[in-house]
Short mmCIF file of C-alpha atoms and ligand atoms in Angstrom, two decimals:
data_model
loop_
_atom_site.label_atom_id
_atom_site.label_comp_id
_atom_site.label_asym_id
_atom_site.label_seq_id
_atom_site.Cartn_x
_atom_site.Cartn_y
_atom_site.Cartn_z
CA UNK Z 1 4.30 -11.16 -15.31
CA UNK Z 2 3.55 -9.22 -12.14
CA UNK Z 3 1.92 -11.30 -8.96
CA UNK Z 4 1.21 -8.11 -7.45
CA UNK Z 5 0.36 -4.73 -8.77
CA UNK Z 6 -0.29 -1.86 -6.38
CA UNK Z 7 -1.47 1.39 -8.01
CA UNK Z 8 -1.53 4.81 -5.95
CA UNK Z 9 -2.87 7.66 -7.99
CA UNK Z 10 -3.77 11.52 -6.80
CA UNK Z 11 -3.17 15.09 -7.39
CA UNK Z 12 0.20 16.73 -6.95
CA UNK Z 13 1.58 16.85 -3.31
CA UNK Z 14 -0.64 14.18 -2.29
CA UNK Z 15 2.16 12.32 -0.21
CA UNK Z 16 1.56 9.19 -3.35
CA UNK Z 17 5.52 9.23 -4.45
CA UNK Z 18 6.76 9.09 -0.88
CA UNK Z 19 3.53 6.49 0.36
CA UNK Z 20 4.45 4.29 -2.84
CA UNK Z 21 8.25 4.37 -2.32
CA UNK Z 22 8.02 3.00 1.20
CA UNK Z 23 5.26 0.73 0.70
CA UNK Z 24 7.23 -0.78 -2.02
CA UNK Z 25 10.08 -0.82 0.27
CA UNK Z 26 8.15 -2.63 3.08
CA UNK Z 27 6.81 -5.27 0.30
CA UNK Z 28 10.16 -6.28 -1.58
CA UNK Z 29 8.31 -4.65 -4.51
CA UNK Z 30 9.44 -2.76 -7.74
CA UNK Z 31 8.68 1.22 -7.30
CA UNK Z 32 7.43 3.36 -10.45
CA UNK Z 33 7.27 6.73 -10.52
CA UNK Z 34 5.32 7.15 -14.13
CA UNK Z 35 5.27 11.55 -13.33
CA UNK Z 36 8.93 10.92 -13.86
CA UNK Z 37 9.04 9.60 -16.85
CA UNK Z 38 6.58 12.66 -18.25
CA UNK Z 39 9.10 14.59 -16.64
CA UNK Z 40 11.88 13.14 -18.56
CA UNK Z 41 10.26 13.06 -21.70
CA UNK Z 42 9.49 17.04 -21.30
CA UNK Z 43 13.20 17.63 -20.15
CA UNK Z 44 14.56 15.95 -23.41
CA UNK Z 45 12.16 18.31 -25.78
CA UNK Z 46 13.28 21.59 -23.78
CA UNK Z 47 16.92 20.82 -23.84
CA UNK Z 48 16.27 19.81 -27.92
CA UNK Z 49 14.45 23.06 -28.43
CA UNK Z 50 11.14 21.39 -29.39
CA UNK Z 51 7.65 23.49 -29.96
CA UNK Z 52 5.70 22.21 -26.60
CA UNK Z 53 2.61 22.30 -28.93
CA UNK Z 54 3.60 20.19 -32.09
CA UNK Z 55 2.74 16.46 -31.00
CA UNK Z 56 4.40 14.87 -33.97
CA UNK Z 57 8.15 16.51 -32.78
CA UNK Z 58 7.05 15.19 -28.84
CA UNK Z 59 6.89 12.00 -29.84
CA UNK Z 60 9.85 12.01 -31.72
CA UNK Z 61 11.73 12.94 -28.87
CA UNK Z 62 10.09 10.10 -27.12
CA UNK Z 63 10.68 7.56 -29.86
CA UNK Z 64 14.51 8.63 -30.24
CA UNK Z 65 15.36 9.29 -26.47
CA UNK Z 66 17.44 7.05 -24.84
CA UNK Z 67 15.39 7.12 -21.62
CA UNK Z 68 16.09 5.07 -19.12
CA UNK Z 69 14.68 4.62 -15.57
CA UNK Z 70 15.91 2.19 -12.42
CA UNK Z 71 14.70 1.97 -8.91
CA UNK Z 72 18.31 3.52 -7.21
CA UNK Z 73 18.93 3.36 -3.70
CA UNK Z 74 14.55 3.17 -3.37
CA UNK Z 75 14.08 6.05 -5.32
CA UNK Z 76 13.78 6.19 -9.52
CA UNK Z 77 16.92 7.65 -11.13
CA UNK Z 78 15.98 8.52 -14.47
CA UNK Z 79 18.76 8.51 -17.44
CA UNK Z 80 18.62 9.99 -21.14
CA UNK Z 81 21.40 8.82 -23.12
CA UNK Z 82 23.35 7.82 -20.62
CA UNK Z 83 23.24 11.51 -18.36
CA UNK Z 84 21.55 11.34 -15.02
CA UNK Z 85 18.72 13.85 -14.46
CA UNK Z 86 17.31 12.46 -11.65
CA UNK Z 87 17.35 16.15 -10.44
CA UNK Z 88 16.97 18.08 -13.40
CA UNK Z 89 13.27 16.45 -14.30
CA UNK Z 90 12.58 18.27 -11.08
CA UNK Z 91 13.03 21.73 -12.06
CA UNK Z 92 10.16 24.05 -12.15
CA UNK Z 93 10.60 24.69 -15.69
CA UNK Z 94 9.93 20.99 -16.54
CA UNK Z 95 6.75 20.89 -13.55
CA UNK Z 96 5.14 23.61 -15.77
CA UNK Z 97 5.66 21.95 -19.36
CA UNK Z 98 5.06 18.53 -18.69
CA UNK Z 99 1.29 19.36 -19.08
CA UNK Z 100 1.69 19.39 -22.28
CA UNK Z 101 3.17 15.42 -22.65
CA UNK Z 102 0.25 14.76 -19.84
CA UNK Z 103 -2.58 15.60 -22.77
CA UNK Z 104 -1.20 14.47 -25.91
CA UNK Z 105 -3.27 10.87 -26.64
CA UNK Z 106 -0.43 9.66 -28.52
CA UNK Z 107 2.09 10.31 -25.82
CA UNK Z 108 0.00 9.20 -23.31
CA UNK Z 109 -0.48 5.62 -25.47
CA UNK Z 110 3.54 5.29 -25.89
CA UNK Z 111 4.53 5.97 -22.26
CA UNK Z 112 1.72 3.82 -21.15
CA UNK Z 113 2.90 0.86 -22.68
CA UNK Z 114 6.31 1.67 -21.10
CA UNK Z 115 4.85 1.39 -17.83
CA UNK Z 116 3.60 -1.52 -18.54
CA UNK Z 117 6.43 -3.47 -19.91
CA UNK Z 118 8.39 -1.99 -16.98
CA UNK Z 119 5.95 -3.79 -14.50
CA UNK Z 120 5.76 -7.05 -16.73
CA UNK Z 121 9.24 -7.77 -16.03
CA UNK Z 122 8.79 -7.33 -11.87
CA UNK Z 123 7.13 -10.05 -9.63
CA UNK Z 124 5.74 -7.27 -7.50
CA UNK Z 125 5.66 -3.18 -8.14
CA UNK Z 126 4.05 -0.68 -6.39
CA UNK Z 127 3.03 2.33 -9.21
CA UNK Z 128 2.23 5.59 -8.36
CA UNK Z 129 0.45 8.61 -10.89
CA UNK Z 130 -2.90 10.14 -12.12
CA UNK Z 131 -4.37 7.49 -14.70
CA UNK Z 132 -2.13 4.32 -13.05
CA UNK Z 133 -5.62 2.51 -11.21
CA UNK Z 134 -7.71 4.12 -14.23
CA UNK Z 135 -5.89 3.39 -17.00
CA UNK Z 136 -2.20 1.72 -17.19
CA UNK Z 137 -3.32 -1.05 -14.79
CA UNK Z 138 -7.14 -1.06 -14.87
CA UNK Z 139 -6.73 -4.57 -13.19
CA UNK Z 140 -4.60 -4.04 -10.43
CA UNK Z 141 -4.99 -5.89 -7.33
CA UNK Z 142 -5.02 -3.01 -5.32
CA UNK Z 143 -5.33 0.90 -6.00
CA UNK Z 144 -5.34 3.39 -3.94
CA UNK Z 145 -6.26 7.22 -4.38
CA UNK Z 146 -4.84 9.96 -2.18
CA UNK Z 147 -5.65 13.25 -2.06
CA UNK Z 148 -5.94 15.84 0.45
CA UNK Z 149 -7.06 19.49 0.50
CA UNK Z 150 -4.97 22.15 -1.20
CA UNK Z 151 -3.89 24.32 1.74
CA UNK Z 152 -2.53 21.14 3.20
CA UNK Z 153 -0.46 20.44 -0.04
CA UNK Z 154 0.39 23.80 -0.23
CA UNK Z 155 1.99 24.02 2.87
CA UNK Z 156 3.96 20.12 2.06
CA UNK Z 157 5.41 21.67 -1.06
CA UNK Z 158 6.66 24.88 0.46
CA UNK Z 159 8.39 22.85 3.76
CA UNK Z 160 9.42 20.68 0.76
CA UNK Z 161 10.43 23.84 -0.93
CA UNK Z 162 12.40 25.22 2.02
CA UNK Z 163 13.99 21.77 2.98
CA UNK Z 164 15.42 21.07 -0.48
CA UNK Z 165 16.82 24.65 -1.02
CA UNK Z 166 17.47 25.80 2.27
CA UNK Z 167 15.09 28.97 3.02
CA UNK Z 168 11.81 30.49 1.16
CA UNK Z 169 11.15 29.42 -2.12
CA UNK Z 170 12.29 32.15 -5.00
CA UNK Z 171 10.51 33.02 -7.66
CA UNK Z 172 12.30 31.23 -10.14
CA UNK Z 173 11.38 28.31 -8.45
CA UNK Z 174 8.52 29.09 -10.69
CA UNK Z 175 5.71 28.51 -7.34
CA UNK Z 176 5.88 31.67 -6.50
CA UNK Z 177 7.02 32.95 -3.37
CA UNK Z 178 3.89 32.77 -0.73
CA UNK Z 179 2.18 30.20 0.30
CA UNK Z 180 -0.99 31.50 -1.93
CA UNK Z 181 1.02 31.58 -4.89
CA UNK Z 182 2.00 27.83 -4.38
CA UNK Z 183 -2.04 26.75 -3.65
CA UNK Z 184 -2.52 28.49 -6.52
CA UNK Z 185 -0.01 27.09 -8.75
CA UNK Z 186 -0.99 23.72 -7.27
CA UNK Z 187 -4.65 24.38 -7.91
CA UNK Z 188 -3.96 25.08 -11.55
CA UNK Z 189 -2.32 21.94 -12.11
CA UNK Z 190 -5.19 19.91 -10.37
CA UNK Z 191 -7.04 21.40 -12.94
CA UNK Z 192 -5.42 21.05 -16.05
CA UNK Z 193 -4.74 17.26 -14.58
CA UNK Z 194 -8.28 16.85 -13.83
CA UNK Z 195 -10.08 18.51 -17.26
CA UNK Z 196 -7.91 16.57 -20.02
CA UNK Z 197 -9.69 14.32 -22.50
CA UNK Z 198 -7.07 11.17 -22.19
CA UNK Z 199 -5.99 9.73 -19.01
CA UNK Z 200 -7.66 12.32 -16.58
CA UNK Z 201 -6.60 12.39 -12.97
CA UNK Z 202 -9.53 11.03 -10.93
CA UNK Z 203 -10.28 7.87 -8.41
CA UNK Z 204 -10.89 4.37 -10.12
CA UNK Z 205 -14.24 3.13 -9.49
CA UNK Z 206 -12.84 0.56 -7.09
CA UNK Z 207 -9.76 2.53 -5.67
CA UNK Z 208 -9.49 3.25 -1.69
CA UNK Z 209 -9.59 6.83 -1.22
CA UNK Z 210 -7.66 8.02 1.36
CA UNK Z 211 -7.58 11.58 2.88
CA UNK Z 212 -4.32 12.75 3.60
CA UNK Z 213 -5.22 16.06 5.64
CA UNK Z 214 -4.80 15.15 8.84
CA UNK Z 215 -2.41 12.00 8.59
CA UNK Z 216 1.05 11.63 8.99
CA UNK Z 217 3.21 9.72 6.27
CA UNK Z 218 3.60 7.22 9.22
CA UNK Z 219 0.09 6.81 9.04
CA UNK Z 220 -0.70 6.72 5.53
CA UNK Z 221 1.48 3.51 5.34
CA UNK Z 222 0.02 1.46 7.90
CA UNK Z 223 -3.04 2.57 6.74
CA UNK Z 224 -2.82 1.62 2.94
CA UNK Z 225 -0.27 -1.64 3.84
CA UNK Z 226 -3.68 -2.80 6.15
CA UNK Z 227 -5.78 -2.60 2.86
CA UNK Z 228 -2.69 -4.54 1.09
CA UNK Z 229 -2.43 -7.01 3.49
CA UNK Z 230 -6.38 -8.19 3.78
CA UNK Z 231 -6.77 -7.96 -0.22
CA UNK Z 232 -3.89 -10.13 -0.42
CA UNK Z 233 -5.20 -12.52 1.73
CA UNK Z 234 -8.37 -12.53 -0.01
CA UNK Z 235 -6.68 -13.22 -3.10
CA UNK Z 236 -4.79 -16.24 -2.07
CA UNK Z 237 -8.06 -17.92 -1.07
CA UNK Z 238 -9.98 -16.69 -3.74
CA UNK Z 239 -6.91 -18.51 -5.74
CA UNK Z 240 -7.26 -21.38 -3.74
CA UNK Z 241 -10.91 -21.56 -3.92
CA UNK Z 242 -10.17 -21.86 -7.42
CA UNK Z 243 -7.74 -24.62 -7.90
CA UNK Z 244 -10.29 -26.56 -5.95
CA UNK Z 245 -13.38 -25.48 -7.89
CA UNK Z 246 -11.49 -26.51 -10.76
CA UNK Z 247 -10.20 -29.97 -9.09
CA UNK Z 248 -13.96 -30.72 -8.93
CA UNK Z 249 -14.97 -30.27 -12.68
CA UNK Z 250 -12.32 -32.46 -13.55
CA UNK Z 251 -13.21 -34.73 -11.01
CA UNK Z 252 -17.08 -34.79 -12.51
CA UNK Z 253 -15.66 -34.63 -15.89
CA UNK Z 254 -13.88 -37.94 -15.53
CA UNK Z 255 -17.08 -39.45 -13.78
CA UNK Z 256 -19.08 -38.66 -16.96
CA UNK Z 257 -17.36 -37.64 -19.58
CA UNK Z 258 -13.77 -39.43 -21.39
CA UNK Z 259 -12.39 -36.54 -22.46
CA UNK Z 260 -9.36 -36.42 -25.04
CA UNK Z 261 -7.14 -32.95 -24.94
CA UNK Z 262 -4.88 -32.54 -28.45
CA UNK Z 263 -2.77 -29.55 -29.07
CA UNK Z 264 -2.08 -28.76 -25.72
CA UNK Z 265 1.37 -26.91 -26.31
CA UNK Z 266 -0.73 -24.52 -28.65
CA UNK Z 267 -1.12 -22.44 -25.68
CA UNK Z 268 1.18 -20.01 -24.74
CA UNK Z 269 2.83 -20.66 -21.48
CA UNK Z 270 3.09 -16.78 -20.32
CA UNK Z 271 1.31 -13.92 -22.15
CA UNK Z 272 -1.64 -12.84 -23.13
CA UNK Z 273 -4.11 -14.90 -25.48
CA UNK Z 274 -7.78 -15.45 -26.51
CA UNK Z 275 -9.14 -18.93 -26.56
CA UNK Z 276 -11.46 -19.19 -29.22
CA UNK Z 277 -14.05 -22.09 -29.57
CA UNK Z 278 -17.11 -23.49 -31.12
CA UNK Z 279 -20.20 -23.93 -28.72
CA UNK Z 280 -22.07 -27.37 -28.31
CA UNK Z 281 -23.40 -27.27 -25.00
CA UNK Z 282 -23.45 -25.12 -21.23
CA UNK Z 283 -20.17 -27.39 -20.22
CA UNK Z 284 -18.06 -26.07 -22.86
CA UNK Z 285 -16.23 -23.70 -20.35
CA UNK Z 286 -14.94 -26.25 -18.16
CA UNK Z 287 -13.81 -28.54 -21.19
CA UNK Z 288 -11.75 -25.65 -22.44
CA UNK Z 289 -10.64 -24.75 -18.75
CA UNK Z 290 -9.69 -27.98 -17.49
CA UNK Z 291 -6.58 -29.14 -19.56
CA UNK Z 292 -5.24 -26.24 -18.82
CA UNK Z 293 -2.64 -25.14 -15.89
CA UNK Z 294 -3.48 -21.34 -16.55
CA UNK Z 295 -6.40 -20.40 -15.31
CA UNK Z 296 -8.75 -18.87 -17.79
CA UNK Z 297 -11.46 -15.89 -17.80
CA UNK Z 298 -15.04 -16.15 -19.24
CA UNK Z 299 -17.64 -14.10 -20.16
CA UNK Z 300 -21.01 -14.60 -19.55
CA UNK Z 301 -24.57 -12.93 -19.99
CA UNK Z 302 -25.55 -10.90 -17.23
CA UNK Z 303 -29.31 -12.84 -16.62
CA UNK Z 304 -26.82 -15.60 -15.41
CA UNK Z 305 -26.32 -13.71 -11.99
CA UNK Z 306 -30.18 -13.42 -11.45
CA UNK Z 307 -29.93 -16.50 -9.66
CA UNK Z 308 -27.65 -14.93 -6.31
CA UNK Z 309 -25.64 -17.85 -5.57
CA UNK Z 310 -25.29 -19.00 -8.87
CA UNK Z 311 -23.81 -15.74 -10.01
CA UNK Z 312 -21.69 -15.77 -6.94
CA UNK Z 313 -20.45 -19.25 -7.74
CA UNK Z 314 -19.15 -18.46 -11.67
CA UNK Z 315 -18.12 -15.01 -10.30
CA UNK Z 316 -15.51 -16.81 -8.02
CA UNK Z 317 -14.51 -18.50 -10.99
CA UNK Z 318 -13.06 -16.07 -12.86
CA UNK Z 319 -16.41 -15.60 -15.33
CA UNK Z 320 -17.51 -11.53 -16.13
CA UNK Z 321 -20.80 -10.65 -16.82
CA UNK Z 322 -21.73 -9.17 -20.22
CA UNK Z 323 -24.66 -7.04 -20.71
CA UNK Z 324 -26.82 -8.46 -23.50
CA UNK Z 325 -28.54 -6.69 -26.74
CA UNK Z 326 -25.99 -3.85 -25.89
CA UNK Z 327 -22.34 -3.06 -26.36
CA UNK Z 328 -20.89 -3.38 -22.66
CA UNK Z 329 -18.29 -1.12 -22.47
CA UNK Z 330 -16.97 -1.74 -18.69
CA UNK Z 331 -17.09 -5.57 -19.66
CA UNK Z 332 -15.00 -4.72 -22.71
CA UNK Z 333 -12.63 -3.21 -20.51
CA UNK Z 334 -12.33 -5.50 -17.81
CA UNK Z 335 -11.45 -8.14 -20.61
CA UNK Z 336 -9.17 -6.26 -21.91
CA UNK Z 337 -7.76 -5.09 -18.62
CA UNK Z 338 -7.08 -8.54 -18.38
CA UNK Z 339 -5.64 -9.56 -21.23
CA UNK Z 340 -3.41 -6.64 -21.06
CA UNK Z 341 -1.79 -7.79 -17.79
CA UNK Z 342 -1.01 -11.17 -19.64
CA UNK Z 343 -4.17 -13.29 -18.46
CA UNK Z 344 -6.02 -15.92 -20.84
CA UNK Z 345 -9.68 -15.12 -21.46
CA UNK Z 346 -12.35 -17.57 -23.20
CA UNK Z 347 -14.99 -16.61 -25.61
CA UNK Z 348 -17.37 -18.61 -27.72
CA UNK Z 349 -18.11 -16.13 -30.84
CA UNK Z 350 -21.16 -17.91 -32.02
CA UNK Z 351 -22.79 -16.03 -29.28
CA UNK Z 352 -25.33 -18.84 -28.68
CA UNK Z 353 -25.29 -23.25 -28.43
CA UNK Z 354 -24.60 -24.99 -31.38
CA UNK Z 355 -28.63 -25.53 -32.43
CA UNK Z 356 -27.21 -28.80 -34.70
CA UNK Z 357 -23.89 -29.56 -33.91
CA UNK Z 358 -23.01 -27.19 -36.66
CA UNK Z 359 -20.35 -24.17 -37.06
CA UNK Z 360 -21.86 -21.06 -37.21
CA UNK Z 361 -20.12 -18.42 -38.60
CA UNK Z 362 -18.57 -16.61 -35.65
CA UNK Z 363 -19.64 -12.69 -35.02
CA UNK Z 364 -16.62 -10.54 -35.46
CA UNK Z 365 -16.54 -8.51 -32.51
CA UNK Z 366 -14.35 -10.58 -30.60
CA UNK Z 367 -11.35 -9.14 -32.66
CA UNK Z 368 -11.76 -5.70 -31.17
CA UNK Z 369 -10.95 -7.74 -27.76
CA UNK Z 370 -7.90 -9.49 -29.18
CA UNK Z 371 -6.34 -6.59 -30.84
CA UNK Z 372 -7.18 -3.87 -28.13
CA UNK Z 373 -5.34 -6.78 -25.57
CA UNK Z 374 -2.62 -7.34 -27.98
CA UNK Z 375 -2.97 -11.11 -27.40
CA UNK Z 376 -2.69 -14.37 -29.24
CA UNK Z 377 -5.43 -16.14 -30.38
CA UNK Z 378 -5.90 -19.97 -29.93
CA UNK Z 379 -8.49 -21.81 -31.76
CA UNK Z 380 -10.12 -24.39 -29.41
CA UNK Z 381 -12.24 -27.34 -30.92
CA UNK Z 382 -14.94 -29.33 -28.92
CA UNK Z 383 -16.07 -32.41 -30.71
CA UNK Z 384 -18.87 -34.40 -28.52
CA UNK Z 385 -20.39 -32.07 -26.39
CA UNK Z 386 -23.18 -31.64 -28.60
CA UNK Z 387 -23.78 -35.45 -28.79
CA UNK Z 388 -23.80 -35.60 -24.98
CA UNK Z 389 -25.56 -31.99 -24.23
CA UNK Z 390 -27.91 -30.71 -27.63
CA UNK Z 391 -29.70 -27.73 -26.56
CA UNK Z 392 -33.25 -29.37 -26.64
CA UNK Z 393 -32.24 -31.83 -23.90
CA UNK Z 394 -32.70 -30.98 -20.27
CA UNK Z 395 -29.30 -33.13 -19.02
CA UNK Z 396 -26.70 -34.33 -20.23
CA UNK Z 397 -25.63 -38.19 -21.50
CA UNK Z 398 -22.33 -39.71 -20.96
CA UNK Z 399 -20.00 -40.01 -24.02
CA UNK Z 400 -16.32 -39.10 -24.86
CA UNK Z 401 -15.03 -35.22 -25.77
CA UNK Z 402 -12.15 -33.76 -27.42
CA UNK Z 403 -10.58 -30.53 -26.84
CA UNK Z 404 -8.29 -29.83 -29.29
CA UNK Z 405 -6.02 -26.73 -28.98
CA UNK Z 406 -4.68 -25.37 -32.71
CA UNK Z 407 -2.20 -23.65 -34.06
CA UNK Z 408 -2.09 -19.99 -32.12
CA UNK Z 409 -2.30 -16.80 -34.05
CA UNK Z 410 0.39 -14.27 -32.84
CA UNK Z 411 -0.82 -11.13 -31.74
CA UNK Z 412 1.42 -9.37 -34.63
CA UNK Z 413 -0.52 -10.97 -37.21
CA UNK Z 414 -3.76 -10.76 -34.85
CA UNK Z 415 -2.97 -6.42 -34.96
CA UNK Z 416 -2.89 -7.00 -39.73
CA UNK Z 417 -6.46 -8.42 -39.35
CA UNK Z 418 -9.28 -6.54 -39.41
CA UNK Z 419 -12.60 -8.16 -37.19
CA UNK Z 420 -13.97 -9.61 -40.25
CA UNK Z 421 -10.56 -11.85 -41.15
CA UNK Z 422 -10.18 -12.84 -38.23
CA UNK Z 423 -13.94 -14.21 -37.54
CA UNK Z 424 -13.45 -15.94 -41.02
CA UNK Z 425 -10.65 -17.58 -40.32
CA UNK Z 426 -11.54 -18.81 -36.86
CA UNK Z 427 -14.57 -19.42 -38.57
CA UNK Z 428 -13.54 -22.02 -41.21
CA UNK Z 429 -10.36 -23.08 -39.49
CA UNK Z 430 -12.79 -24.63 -36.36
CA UNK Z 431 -14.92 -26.02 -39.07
CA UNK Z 432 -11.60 -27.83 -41.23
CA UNK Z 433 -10.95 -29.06 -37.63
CA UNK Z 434 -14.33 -30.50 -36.82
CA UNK Z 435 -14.46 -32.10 -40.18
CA UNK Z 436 -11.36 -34.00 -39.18
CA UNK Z 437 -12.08 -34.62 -35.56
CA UNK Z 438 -15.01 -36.26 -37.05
CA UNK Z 439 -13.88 -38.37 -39.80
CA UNK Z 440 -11.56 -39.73 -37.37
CA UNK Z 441 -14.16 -40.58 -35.14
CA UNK Z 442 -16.00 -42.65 -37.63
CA UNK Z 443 -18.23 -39.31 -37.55
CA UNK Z 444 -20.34 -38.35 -40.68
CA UNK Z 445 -18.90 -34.56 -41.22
CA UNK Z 446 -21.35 -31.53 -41.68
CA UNK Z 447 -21.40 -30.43 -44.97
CA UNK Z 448 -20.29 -26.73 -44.64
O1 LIG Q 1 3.72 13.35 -10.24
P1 LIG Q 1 4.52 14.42 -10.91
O2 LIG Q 1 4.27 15.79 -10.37
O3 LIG Q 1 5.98 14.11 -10.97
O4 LIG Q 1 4.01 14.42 -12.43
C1 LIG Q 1 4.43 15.36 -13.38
C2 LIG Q 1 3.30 15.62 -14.35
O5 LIG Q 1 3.10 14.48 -15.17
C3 LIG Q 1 1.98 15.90 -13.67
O6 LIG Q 1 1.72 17.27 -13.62
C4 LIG Q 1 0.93 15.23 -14.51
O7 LIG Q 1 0.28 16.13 -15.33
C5 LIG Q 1 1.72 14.27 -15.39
N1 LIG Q 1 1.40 12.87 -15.11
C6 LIG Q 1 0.36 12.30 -15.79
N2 LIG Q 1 0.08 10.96 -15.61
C7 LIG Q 1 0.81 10.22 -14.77
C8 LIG Q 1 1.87 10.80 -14.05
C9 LIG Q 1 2.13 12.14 -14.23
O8 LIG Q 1 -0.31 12.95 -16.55
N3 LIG Q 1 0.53 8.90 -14.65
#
């Protein structure tokens, strides 16, 4: 799993492949250049004479391609079966086709999770594209978006132009000759980019836009490796604010509480997966959090940040705020955001406090979450917490808890469920493991 993803998205000529090569440089981090792999994958259906407009026959080529791409020398060299085209994915041919991978949803989906796995298996990668901060790594730690105006990129492609091929750019270059045929052509693919349904090019709602116009490459760098370096920093005490927050609840919990952890193991060391457990009483978080080495996310409802500080304070502990009585789409997709980049999220599908110690039957909507983040799910069972903390009282008592982890589901099987299954399951697996917590604990069980 990643420890730091950097995303740098923006229109074509933009100065984000050579910013994200040599910030990855400067890091130690993993570069990906996810334009070349659209490239590629429109190289491979020209040279196998495939119609640019059937979808089905693109993604064959996509599914049956040996593609292959590795950081060389700092730059990506891309492979297909074995052949180097680092070069030929550059031809203008390929610039003007590879629209027409960029708005196929399907494609999009496939090359997606490519980028994706790529990055899972580097400790640090800088990625540059159009949809990288929007889409492919929604939870980044840090995206940037650069852009500039189009005379400026114009005139970087043509000294590109005349660089690479040694005097003014031909026609077959396919950008035209003058520098108005180039905005042009540039301006048309800024378009096309901009106006498609899936993966659109445009700034993520908490990217740093920077304005390349007047700034040197030189420039750019220090600029965006400042941003890098102070969000880092904020991250490692926002982590360490974090191990201490939760050093305190198990401090308190041992003051108040004996609490019993079973099943521990059940939880997957690395990858993503959704805790799922009954709710008894407001501590229930922390019970599920605190056995635990990985940290975990939570969601919460909204009218819990009405109080400032207190908002601030479960905020800082990794907890999201859900819109109530509605479906909240950007919570959705920040849980999913993190699920997808391996994380552990929480959720209590009840939706409410146990009223009588009682298993309700959980509300399914939680399985959109666990499919959507391709993640396990772990069923988590707190027995106690009701005796110490019913709803109707004010504080809580002292007594003893358990937390007992079961058996995960693996997101395979999680993917052949549909939401209903899934909350029945959960549903009646909890309650077979209540029933036992509680015979063992002398306990009468609820009669289900
Ligand atoms: O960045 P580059 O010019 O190499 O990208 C080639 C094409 O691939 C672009 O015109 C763009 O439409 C598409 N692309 C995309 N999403 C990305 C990267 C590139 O749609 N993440």
């Amino acid at each position: 799993m990643s420890n730091l993803v950097i995303t740098i998205d923006g229109p074509a000529a933009s100065g984000k492949s050579t910013v994200a090569r040599l910030l990855a440089e400067r890091l130690g981090a993993s570069f990906l250049d996810t334009g070349a792999m659209y490239r590629a994958v429109t190289l491979a259906a020209i040279e196998a004479g495939v119609d640019m407009s059937d979808e089905e026959k693109l993604l064959g080529v996509l599914e049956t391609g040996e593609f292959q791409f590795v950081v060389k020398e700092g730059k990506m060299a891309v492979r297909i079966g074995g052949v180097d085209v680092t070069e030929w994915i550059r031809r203008p041919e390929v610039t003007a086709k590879a629209r027409h991978i960029a708005s196929s949803a399907k494609l999009r989906e496939k090359l997606v999770r490519m980028q994706r796995q790529f990055a899972a298996g580097e400790e640090k990668i800088v990625t540059e594209g159009r949809d990288q901060g929007t889409v492919a790594f929604a939870d980044a730690d840090v995206k940037f978006y650069l852009t500039a105006d189009a005379g400026e990129r114009a005139r970087r492609r043509l000294a590109e132009l005349r660089a690479r091929g040694g005097g003014e750019p031909r026609p077959s270059d396919g950008l035209g000759e003058s520098f108005e045929q180039i905005q042009k052509a540039i301006e048309e693919r800024d378009k096309s980019d901009e106006d498609r349904a899936v993966g659109p090019l445009r700034p993520a709602d908490d990217a740093i836009v920077i304005d390349t116009t007047d700034l040197g490459i030189e420039e750019v760098v220090e600029k965006v490796l400042r941003c890098v370096k102070e969000k880092c920093l904020k991250r490692k005490s926002k982590m360490r604010w974090f191990r201490f927050a939760r050093w305190c609840c198990r401090v308190f919990c041992n003051l108040f509480f004996r609490i019993q952890v079973y099943g521990r193991e059940n939880v997957p060391d690395e990858g993503a997966f959704v805790l799922v457990g009954n709710h008894q009483s407001y501590l229930d978080p922390v019970f599920c959090g605190i056995p635990l080495e990985r940290p975990l996310y939570f969601l919460a409802r909204d009218s819990l940040w009405k109080n400032r500080f207190f908002g601030r304070l479960i905020s800082s502990v990794n907890t999201i705020p859900v819109k109530q009585g509605k479906a909240d789409l950007s919570a959705m997709r920040k849980v999913i955001g993190k699920l997808k980049e391996g994380r552990g999220v929480c959720v209590f599908p009840e939706g409410t406090r146990s009223i009588d110690g009682r298993i309700s039957p959980f509300k399914p909507g939680f399985g959109l979450l666990c499919r959507r983040g391709e993640a396990a799910v772990v069923p988590v069972l707190i027995d106690g917490a009701f005796e110490c903390w019913p709803r109707h009282k004010k504080i809580f008592s002292r007594g003893r808890i358990d937390v007992c982890y079961g058996k995960a589901i693996p997101a395979g099987e999680v993917a052949n469920m549909s939401d209903r299954q899934l909350a029945e399951l959960l549903t009646d697996t909890l309650r077979r493991m209540q029933t036992k917590s509680r015979i063992k604990h002398g306990k009468e069980p609820y009669d289900y």
